[in-house]
Tab-separated table of C-alpha atoms in Angstrom:
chain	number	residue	atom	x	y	z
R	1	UNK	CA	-39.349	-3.477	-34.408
R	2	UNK	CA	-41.952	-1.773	-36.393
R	3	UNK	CA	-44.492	-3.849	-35.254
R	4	UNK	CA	-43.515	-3.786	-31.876
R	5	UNK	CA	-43.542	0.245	-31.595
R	6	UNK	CA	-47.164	-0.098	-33.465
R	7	UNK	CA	-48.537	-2.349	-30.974
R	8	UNK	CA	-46.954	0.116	-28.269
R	9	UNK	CA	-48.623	3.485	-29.698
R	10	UNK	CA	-51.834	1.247	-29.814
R	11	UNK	CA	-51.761	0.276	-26.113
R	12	UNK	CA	-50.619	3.701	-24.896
R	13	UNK	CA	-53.383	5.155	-26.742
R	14	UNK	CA	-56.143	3.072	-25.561
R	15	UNK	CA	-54.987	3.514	-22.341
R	16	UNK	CA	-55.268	7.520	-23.403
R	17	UNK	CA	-58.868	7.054	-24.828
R	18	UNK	CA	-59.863	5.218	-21.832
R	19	UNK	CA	-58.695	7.562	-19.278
R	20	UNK	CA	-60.838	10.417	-21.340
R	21	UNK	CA	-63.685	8.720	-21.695
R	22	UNK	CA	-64.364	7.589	-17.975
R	23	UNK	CA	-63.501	11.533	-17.191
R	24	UNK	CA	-66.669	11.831	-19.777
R	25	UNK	CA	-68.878	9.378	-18.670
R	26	UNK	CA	-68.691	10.107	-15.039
R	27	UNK	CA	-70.043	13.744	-15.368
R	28	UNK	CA	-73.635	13.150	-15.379
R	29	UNK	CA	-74.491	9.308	-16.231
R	30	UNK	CA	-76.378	7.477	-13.991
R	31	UNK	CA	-74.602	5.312	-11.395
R	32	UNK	CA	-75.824	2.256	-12.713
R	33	UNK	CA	-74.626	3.522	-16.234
R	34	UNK	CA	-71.163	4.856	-15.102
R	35	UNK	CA	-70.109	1.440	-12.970
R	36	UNK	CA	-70.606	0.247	-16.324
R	37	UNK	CA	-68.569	2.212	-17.912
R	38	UNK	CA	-66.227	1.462	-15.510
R	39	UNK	CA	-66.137	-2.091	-15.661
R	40	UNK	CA	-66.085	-1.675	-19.428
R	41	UNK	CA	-62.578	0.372	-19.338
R	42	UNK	CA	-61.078	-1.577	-17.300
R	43	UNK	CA	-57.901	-2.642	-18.724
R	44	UNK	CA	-58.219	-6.278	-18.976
R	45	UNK	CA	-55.049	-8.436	-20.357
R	46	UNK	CA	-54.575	-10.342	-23.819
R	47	UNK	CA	-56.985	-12.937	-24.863
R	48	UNK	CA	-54.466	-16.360	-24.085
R	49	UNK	CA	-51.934	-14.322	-22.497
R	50	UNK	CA	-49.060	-16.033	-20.638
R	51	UNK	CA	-46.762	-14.496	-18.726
R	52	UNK	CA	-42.921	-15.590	-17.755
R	53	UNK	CA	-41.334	-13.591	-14.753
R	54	UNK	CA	-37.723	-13.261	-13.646
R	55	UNK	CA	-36.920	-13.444	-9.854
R	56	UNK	CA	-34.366	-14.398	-7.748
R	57	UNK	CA	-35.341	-17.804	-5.471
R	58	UNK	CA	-35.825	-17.980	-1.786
R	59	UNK	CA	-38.445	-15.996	-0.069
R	60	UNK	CA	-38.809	-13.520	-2.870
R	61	UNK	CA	-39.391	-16.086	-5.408
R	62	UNK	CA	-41.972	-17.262	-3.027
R	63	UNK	CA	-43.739	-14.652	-2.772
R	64	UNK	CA	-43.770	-14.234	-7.067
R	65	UNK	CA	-45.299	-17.549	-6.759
R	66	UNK	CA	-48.318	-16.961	-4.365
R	67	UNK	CA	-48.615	-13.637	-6.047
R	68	UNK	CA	-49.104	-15.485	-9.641
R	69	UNK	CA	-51.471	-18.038	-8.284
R	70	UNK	CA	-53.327	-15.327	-6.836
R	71	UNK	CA	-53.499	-13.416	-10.045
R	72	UNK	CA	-54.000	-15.945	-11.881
R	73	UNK	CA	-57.599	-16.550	-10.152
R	74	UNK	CA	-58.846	-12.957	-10.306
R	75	UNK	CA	-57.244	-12.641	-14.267
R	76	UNK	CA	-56.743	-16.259	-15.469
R	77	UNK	CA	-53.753	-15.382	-16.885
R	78	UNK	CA	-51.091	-18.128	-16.199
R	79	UNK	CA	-47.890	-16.965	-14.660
R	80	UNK	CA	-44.885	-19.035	-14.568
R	81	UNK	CA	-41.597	-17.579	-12.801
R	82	UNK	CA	-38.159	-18.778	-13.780
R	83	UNK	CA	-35.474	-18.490	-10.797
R	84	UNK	CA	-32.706	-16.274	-11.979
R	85	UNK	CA	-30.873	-13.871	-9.292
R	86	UNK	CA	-31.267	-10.632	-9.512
R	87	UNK	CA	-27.443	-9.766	-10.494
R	88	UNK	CA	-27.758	-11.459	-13.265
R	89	UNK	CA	-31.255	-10.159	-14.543
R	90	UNK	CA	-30.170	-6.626	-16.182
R	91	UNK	CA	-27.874	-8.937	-18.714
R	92	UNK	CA	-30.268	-11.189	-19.555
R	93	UNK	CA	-32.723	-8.761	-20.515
R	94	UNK	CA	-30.188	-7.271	-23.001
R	95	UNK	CA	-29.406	-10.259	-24.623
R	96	UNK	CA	-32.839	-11.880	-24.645
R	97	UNK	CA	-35.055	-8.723	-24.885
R	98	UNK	CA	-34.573	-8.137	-28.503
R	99	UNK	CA	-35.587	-11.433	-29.080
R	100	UNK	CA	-38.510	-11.872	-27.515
R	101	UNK	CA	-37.486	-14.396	-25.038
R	102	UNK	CA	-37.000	-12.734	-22.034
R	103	UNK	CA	-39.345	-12.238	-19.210
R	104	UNK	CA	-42.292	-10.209	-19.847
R	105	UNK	CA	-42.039	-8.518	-16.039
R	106	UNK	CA	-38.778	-8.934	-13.966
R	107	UNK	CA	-37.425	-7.844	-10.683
R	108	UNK	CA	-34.558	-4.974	-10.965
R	109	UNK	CA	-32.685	-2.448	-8.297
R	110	UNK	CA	-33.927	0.407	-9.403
R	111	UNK	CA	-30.382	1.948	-10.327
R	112	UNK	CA	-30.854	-0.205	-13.361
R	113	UNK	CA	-33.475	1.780	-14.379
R	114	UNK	CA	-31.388	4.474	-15.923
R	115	UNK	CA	-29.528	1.827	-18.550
R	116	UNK	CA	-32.746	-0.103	-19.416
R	117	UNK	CA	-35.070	3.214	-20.400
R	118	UNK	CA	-31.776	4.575	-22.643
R	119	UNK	CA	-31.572	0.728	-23.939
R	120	UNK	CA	-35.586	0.689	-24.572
R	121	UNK	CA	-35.573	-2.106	-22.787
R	122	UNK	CA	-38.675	-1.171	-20.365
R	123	UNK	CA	-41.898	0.121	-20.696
R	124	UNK	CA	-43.106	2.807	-18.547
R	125	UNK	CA	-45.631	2.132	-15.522
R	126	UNK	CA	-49.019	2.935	-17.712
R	127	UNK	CA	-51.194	1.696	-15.006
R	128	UNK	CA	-50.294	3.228	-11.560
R	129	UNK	CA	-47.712	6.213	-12.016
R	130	UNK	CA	-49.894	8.349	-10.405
R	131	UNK	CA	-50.315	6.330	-7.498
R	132	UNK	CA	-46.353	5.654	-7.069
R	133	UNK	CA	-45.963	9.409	-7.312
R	134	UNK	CA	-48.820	9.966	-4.159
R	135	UNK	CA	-48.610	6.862	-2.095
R	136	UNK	CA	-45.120	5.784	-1.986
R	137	UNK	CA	-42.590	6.859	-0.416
R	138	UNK	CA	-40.101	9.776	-1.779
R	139	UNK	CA	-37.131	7.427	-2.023
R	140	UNK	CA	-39.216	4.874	-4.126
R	141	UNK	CA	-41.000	7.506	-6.302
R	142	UNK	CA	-37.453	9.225	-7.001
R	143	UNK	CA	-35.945	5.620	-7.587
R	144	UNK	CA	-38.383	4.357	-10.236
R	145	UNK	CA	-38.914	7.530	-12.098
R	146	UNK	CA	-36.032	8.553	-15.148
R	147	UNK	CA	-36.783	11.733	-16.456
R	148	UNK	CA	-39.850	12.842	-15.200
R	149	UNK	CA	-41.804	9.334	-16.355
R	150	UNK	CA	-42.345	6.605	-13.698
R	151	UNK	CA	-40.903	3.309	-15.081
R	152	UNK	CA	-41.372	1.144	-12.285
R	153	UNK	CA	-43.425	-0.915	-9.864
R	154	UNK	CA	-41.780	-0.976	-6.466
R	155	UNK	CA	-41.426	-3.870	-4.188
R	156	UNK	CA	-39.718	-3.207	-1.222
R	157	UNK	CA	-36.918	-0.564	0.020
R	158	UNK	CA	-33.528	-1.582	1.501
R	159	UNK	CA	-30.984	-0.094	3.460
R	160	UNK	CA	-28.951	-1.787	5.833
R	161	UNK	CA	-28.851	-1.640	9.850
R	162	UNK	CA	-26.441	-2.918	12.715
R	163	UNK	CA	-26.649	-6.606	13.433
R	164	UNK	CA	-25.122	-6.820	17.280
R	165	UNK	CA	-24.254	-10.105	19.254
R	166	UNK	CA	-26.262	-9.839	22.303
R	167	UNK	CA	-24.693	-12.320	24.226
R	168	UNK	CA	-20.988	-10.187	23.793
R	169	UNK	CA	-22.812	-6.675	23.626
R	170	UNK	CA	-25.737	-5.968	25.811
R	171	UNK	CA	-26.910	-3.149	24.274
R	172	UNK	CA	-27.251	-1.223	20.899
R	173	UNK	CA	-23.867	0.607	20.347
R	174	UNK	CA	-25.050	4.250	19.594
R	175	UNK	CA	-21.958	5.790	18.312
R	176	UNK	CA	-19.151	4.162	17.007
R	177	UNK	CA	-17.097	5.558	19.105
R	178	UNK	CA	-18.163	3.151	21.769
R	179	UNK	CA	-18.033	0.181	19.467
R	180	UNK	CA	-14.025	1.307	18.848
R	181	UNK	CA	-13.757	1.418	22.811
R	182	UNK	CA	-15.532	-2.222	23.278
R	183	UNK	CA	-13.678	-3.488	19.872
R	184	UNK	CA	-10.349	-2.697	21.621
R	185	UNK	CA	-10.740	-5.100	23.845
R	186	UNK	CA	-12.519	-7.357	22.484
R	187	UNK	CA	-10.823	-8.138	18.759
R	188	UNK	CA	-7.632	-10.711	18.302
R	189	UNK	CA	-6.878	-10.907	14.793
R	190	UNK	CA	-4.860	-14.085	15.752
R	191	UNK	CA	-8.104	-16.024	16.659
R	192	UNK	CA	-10.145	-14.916	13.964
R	193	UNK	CA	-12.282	-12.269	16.437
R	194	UNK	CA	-13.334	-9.114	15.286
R	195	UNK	CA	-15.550	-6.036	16.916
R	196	UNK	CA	-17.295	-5.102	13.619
R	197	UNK	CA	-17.416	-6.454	9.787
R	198	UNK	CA	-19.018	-5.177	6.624
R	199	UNK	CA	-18.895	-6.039	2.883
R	200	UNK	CA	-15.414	-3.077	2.924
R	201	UNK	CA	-14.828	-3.285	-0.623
R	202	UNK	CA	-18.344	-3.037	-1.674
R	203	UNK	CA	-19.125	1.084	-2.148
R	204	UNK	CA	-22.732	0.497	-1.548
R	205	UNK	CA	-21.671	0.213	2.144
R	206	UNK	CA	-18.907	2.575	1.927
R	207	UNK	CA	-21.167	5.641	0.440
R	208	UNK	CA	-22.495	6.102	4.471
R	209	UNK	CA	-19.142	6.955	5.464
R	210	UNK	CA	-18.531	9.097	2.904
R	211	UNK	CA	-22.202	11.055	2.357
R	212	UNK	CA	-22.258	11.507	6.615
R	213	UNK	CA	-20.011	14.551	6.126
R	214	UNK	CA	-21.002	15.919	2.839
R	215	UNK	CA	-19.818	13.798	0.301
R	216	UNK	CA	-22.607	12.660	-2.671
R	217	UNK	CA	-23.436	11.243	-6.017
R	218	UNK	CA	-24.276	12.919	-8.851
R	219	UNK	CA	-25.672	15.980	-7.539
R	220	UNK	CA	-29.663	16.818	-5.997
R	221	UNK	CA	-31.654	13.656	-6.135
R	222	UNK	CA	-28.514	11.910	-7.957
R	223	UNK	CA	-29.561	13.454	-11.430
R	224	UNK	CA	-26.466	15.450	-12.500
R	225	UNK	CA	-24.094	12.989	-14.408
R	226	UNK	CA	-21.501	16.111	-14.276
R	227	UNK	CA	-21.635	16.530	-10.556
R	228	UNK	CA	-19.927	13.631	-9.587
R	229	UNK	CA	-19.180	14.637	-5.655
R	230	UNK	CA	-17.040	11.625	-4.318
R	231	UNK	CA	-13.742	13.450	-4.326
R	232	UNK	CA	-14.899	17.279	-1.873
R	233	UNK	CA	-13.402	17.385	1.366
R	234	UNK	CA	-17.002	15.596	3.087
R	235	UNK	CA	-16.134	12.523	0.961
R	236	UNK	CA	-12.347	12.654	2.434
R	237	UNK	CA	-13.139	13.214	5.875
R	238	UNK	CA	-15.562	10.106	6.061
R	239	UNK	CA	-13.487	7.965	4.378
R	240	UNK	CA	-10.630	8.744	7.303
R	241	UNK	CA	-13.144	8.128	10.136
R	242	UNK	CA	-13.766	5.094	8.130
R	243	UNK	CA	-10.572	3.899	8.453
R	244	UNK	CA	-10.682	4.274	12.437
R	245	UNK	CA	-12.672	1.364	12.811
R	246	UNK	CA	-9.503	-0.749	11.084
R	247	UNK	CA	-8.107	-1.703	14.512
R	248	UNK	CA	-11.402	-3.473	14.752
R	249	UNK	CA	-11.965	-4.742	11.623
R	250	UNK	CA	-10.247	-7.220	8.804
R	251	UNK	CA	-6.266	-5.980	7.695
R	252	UNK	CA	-6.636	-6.613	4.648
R	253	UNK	CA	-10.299	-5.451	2.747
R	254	UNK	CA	-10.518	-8.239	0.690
R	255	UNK	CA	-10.261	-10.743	3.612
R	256	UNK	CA	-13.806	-9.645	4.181
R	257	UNK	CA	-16.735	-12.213	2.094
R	258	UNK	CA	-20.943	-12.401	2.991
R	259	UNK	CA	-20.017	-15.602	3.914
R	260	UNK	CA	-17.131	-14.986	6.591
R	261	UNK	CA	-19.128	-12.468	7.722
R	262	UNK	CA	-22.079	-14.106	8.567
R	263	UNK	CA	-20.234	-17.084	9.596
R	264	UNK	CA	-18.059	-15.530	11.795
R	265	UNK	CA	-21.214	-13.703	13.255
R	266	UNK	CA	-23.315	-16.961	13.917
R	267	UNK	CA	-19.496	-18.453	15.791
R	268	UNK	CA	-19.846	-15.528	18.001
R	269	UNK	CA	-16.177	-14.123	16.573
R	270	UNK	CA	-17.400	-10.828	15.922
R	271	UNK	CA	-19.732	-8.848	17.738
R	272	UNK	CA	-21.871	-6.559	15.027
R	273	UNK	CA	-21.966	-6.924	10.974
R	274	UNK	CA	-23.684	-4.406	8.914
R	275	UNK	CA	-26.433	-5.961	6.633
R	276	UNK	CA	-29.391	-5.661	5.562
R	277	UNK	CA	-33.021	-7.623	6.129
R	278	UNK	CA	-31.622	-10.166	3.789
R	279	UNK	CA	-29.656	-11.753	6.373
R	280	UNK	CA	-32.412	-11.819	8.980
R	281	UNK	CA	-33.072	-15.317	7.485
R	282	UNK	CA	-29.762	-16.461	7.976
R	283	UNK	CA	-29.154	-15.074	11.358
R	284	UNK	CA	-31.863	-16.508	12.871
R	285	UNK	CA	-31.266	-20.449	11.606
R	286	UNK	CA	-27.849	-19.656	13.092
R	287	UNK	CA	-29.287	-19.782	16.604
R	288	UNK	CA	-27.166	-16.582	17.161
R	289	UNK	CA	-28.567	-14.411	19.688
R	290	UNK	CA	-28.641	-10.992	17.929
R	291	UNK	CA	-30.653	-7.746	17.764
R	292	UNK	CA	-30.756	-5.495	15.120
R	293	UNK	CA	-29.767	-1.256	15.601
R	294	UNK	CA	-29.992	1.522	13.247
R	295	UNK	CA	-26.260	2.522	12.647
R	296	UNK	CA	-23.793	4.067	15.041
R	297	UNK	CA	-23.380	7.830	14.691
R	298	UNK	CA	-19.741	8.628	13.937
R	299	UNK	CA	-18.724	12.268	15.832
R	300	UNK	CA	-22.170	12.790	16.376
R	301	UNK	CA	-23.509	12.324	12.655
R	302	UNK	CA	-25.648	9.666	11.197
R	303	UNK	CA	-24.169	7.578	8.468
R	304	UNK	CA	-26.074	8.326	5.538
R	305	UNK	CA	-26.780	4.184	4.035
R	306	UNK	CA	-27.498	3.708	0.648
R	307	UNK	CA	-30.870	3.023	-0.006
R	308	UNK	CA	-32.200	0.590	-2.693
R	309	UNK	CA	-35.767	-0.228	-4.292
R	310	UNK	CA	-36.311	-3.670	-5.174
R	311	UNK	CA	-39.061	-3.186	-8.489
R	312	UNK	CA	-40.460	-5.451	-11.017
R	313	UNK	CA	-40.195	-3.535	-14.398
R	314	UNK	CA	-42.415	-4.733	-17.593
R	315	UNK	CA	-39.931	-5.546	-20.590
R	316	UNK	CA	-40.791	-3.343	-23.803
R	317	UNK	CA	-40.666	-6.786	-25.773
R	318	UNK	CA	-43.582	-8.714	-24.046
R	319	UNK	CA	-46.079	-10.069	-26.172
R	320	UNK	CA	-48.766	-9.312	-23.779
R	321	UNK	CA	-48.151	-5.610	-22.173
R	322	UNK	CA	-51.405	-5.483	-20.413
R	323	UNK	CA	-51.177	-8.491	-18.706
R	324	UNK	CA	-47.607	-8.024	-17.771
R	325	UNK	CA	-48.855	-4.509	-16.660
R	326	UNK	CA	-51.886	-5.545	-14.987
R	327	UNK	CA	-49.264	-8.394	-13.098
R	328	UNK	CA	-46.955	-5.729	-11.540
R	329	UNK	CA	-49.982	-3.371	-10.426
R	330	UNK	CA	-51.210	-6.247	-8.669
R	331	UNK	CA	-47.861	-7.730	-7.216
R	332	UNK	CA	-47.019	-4.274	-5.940
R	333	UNK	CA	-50.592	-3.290	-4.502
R	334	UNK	CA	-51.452	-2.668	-0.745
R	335	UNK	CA	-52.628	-5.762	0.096
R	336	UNK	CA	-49.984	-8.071	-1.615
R	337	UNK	CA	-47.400	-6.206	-0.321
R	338	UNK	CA	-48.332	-6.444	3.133
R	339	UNK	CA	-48.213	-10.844	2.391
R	340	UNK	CA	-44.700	-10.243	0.724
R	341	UNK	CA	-43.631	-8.337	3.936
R	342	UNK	CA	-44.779	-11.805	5.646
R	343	UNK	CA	-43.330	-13.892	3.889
R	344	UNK	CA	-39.767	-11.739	2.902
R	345	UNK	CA	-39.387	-9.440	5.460
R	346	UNK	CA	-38.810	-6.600	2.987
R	347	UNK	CA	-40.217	-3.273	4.138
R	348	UNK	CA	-43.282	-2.133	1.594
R	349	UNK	CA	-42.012	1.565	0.671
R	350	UNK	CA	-46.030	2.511	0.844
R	351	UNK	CA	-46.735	5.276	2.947
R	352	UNK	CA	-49.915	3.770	4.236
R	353	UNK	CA	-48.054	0.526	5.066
R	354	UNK	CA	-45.611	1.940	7.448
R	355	UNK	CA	-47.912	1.993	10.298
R	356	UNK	CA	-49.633	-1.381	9.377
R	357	UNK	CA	-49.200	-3.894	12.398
R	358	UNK	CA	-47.578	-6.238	10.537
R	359	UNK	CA	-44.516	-4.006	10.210
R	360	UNK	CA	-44.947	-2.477	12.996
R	361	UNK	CA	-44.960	-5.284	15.516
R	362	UNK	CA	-41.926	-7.495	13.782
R	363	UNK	CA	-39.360	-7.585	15.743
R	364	UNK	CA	-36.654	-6.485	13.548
R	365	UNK	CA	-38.176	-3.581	11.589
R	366	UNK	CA	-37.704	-0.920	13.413
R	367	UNK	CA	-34.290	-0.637	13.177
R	368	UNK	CA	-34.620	-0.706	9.191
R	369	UNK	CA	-37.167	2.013	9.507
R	370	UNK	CA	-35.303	4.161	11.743
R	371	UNK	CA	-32.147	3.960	9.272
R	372	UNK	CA	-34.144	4.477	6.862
R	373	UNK	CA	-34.910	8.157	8.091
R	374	UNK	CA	-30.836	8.746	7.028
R	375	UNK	CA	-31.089	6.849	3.512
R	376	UNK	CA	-30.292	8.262	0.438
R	377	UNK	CA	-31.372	6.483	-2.626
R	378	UNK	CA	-28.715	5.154	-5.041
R	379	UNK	CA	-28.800	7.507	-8.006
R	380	UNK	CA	-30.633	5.870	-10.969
R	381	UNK	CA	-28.860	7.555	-13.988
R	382	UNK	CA	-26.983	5.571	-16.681
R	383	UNK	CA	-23.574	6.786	-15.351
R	384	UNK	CA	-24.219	5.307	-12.011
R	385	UNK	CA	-22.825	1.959	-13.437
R	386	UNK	CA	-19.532	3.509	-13.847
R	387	UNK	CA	-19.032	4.512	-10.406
R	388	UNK	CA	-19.038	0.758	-8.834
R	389	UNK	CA	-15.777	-1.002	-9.677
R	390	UNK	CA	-13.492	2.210	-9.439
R	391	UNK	CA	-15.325	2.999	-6.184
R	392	UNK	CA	-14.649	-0.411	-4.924
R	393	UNK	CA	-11.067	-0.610	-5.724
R	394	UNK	CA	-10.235	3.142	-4.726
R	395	UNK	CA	-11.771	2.118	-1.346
R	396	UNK	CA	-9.858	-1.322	-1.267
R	397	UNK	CA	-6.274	0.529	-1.686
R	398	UNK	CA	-7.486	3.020	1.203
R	399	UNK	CA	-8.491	0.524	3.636
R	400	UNK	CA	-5.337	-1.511	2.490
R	401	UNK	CA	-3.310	1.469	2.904
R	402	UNK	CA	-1.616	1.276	-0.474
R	403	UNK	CA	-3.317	5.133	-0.662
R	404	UNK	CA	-4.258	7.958	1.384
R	405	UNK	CA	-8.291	8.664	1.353
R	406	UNK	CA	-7.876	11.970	-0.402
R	407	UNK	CA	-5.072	10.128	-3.283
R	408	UNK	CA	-7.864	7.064	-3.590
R	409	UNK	CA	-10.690	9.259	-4.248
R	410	UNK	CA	-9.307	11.634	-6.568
R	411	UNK	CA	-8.036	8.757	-8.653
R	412	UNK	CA	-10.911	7.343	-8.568
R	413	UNK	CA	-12.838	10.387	-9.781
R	414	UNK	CA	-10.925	10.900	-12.717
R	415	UNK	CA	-11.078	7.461	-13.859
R	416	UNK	CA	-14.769	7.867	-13.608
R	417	UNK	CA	-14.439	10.896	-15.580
R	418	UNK	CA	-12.527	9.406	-18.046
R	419	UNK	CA	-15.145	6.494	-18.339
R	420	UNK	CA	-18.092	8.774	-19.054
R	421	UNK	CA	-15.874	10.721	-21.809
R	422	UNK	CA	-15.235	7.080	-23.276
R	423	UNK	CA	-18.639	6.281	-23.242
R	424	UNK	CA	-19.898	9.403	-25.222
């Protein structure tokens, strides 16, 4: 440990000197001189360095493999990913961090963040805070940074959008309201056909109900652990207009899996899902014929989604922190974003990338954007990881109607509660 903090204090402070010393230089040296200079501080990784990175496979793994061939030639640093999905990342870092056989740079939601910097698991971005603080955008900055100190890289932001059945809707639903009124007609439990479906149980889908008429987590900017927010009368009125789209929807919550869902979709059994661009994939080998909406309004309010930053973080443990550094700069900068956007479909959160025609001109994205507008990023705080399962299951017995939305969520609050006094 002793010699891992050491090597730490000797990379942040040669990052340090550097940073002075090109301030010096640059005053009055000659521009032959000072590109010098530049060249010469240029952080450049570990002589031999290797580097292992954790992703999940499919498209994003992919795109961490054109990304290390790329780097690979401008660095020759050689970069070998190991599939792993995401879920399972955060716990394999704990284990294997300590012992020096994790990844060096792996791919995290950023409301992991919060339990890796308390765990020291994580370095923090040493190469291009500054830019994530100017160029991205606010949900992405706020994501990756704990504490005032930017930790990570970001990839891509995600919400989650409408997908709609064109051939049994012929046009967006803009309110739920009029989904409800179509749904009527259209849904027979008996046969397995539905107006709408969403993951019900999961409260990543659930917090747009409940944030649309005031409720929140963990205060401004999801920061205050003691402002919990999930139990005021916003939260309870959501969750009840929630519960209106029942007599279109599953019985029971847990009746409700990805895979039904999308499989249900593709048969043409129900007529919208809510997901996100990770099922664009899917829904288009399908063959379903489907467009993609921002979310209904609900009483003339938009639901607020839950917005989440996909970021590769560099593990405290690595062997080789300026290479691992130097990887997620360049995985994460303008122009390899835009090819991940290709080859993914997961929106850049760059500010300059929002217009690019790429995005622009795909077909699907502009619903994402546009629900984007209404997004509010999952809280990144340690405590956050106590609100999942009692959210789930206090939303579970509502939907189930085992209790009323205001009984659910103030049992779930003071479970919560009683977690973060536990875990003091």
């Amino acid at each position: 440990m002793k010699k891992f903090l050491y090597g730490m204090m000797i990379f942040i402070l040669s990052f340090g000197m550097m940073a002075c010393g090109g301030k010096e230089e640059s005053k009055d040296a000659p521009k032959e001189a000072e590109a010098t200079q530049t060249a010469t501080n240029e952080v450049v990784p570990e002589e031999g360095a290797v580097l292992k990175i954790w992703e999940s496979k499919g498209t994003v793994g992919e795109y961490i493999k054109f990304a290390a061939k790329k780097y690979e030639e401008k660095y020759g640093v050689h970069v070998v990913l190991e599939e792993n999905n995401i879920s399972t990342i955060k716990n394999k870092v704990i284990q294997d961090g300590p012992a020096g056989t994790a990844a060096d740079v792996f791919v995290a939601p950023h409301d992991q963040i919060g339990d890796l910097v308390q765990s020291g698991l994580i370095m923090e971005n040493l190469v291009s805070a500054d830019r994530v603080k100017n160029d991205f955008l606010p949900a992405a900055r706020i994501g990756v940074t704990n504490k005032g100190k930017v930790y990570g890289f970001p990839l891509a932001i995600e919400t989650y959008a409408l997908y709609y059945n064109k051939d049994l809707l012929t046009e967006a639903p803009k309110t739920f309201e009029d989904l409800i009124k179509f749904g009527e007609n259209f849904t027979d439990k008996s046969k397995n056909k539905f107006g709408i479906f969403w993951d019900i149980p999961n409260f990543y889908y659930a917090h747009m109900f409940m944030a649309m008429d005031g409720g929140y987590v963990f205060g401004k900017d999801g920061t205050d652990a003691n402002d919990i927010g999930l139990d005021n009368e916003g939260s309870i009125k959501g969750i009840n207009k929630m519960l209106l789209l029942k007599s279109i929807s599953v019985q029971n919550a847990g009746d409700v899996s990805y895979d039904a869902m999308t499989g249900l979709f593709a048969e043409g059994k129900v007529a919208a899902i809510i997901n996100g661009p990770w099922g664009l994939e899917g829904a288009e080998k399908s063959g379903v014929n489907f467009d993609v909406a921002p979310i209904p309004t609900f009483d003339g309010k938009h639901p607020a989604s839950f917005s989440g930053i996909r970021t590769l973080l560099v593990n405290s443990y690595t062997k080789y922190p300026k290479a691992a550094q130097l990887f997620a700069e360049f995985a994460t900068s303008d122009e390899m974003l835009i090819e991940r956007f290709k080859m993914t479909n997961q929106l850049p959160p760059v500010k300059a990338l929002i217009d690019a025609p790429e995005i622009v001109n795909h077909k699907y994205t502009k619903a994402f954007l546009e629900q984007a507008q209404y997004a509010v990023p999952m809280p990144a705080i340690p405590e956050m990881g106590l609100i999942w399962e009692p959210a789930g299951a206090a939303v579970t017995d509502i939907w189930n109607g085992k209790v009323t939305a205001e009984e659910g969520l103030k049992n779930m609050t003071k479970i919560i509660k009683e977690q973060m006094e536990t875990r003091k």
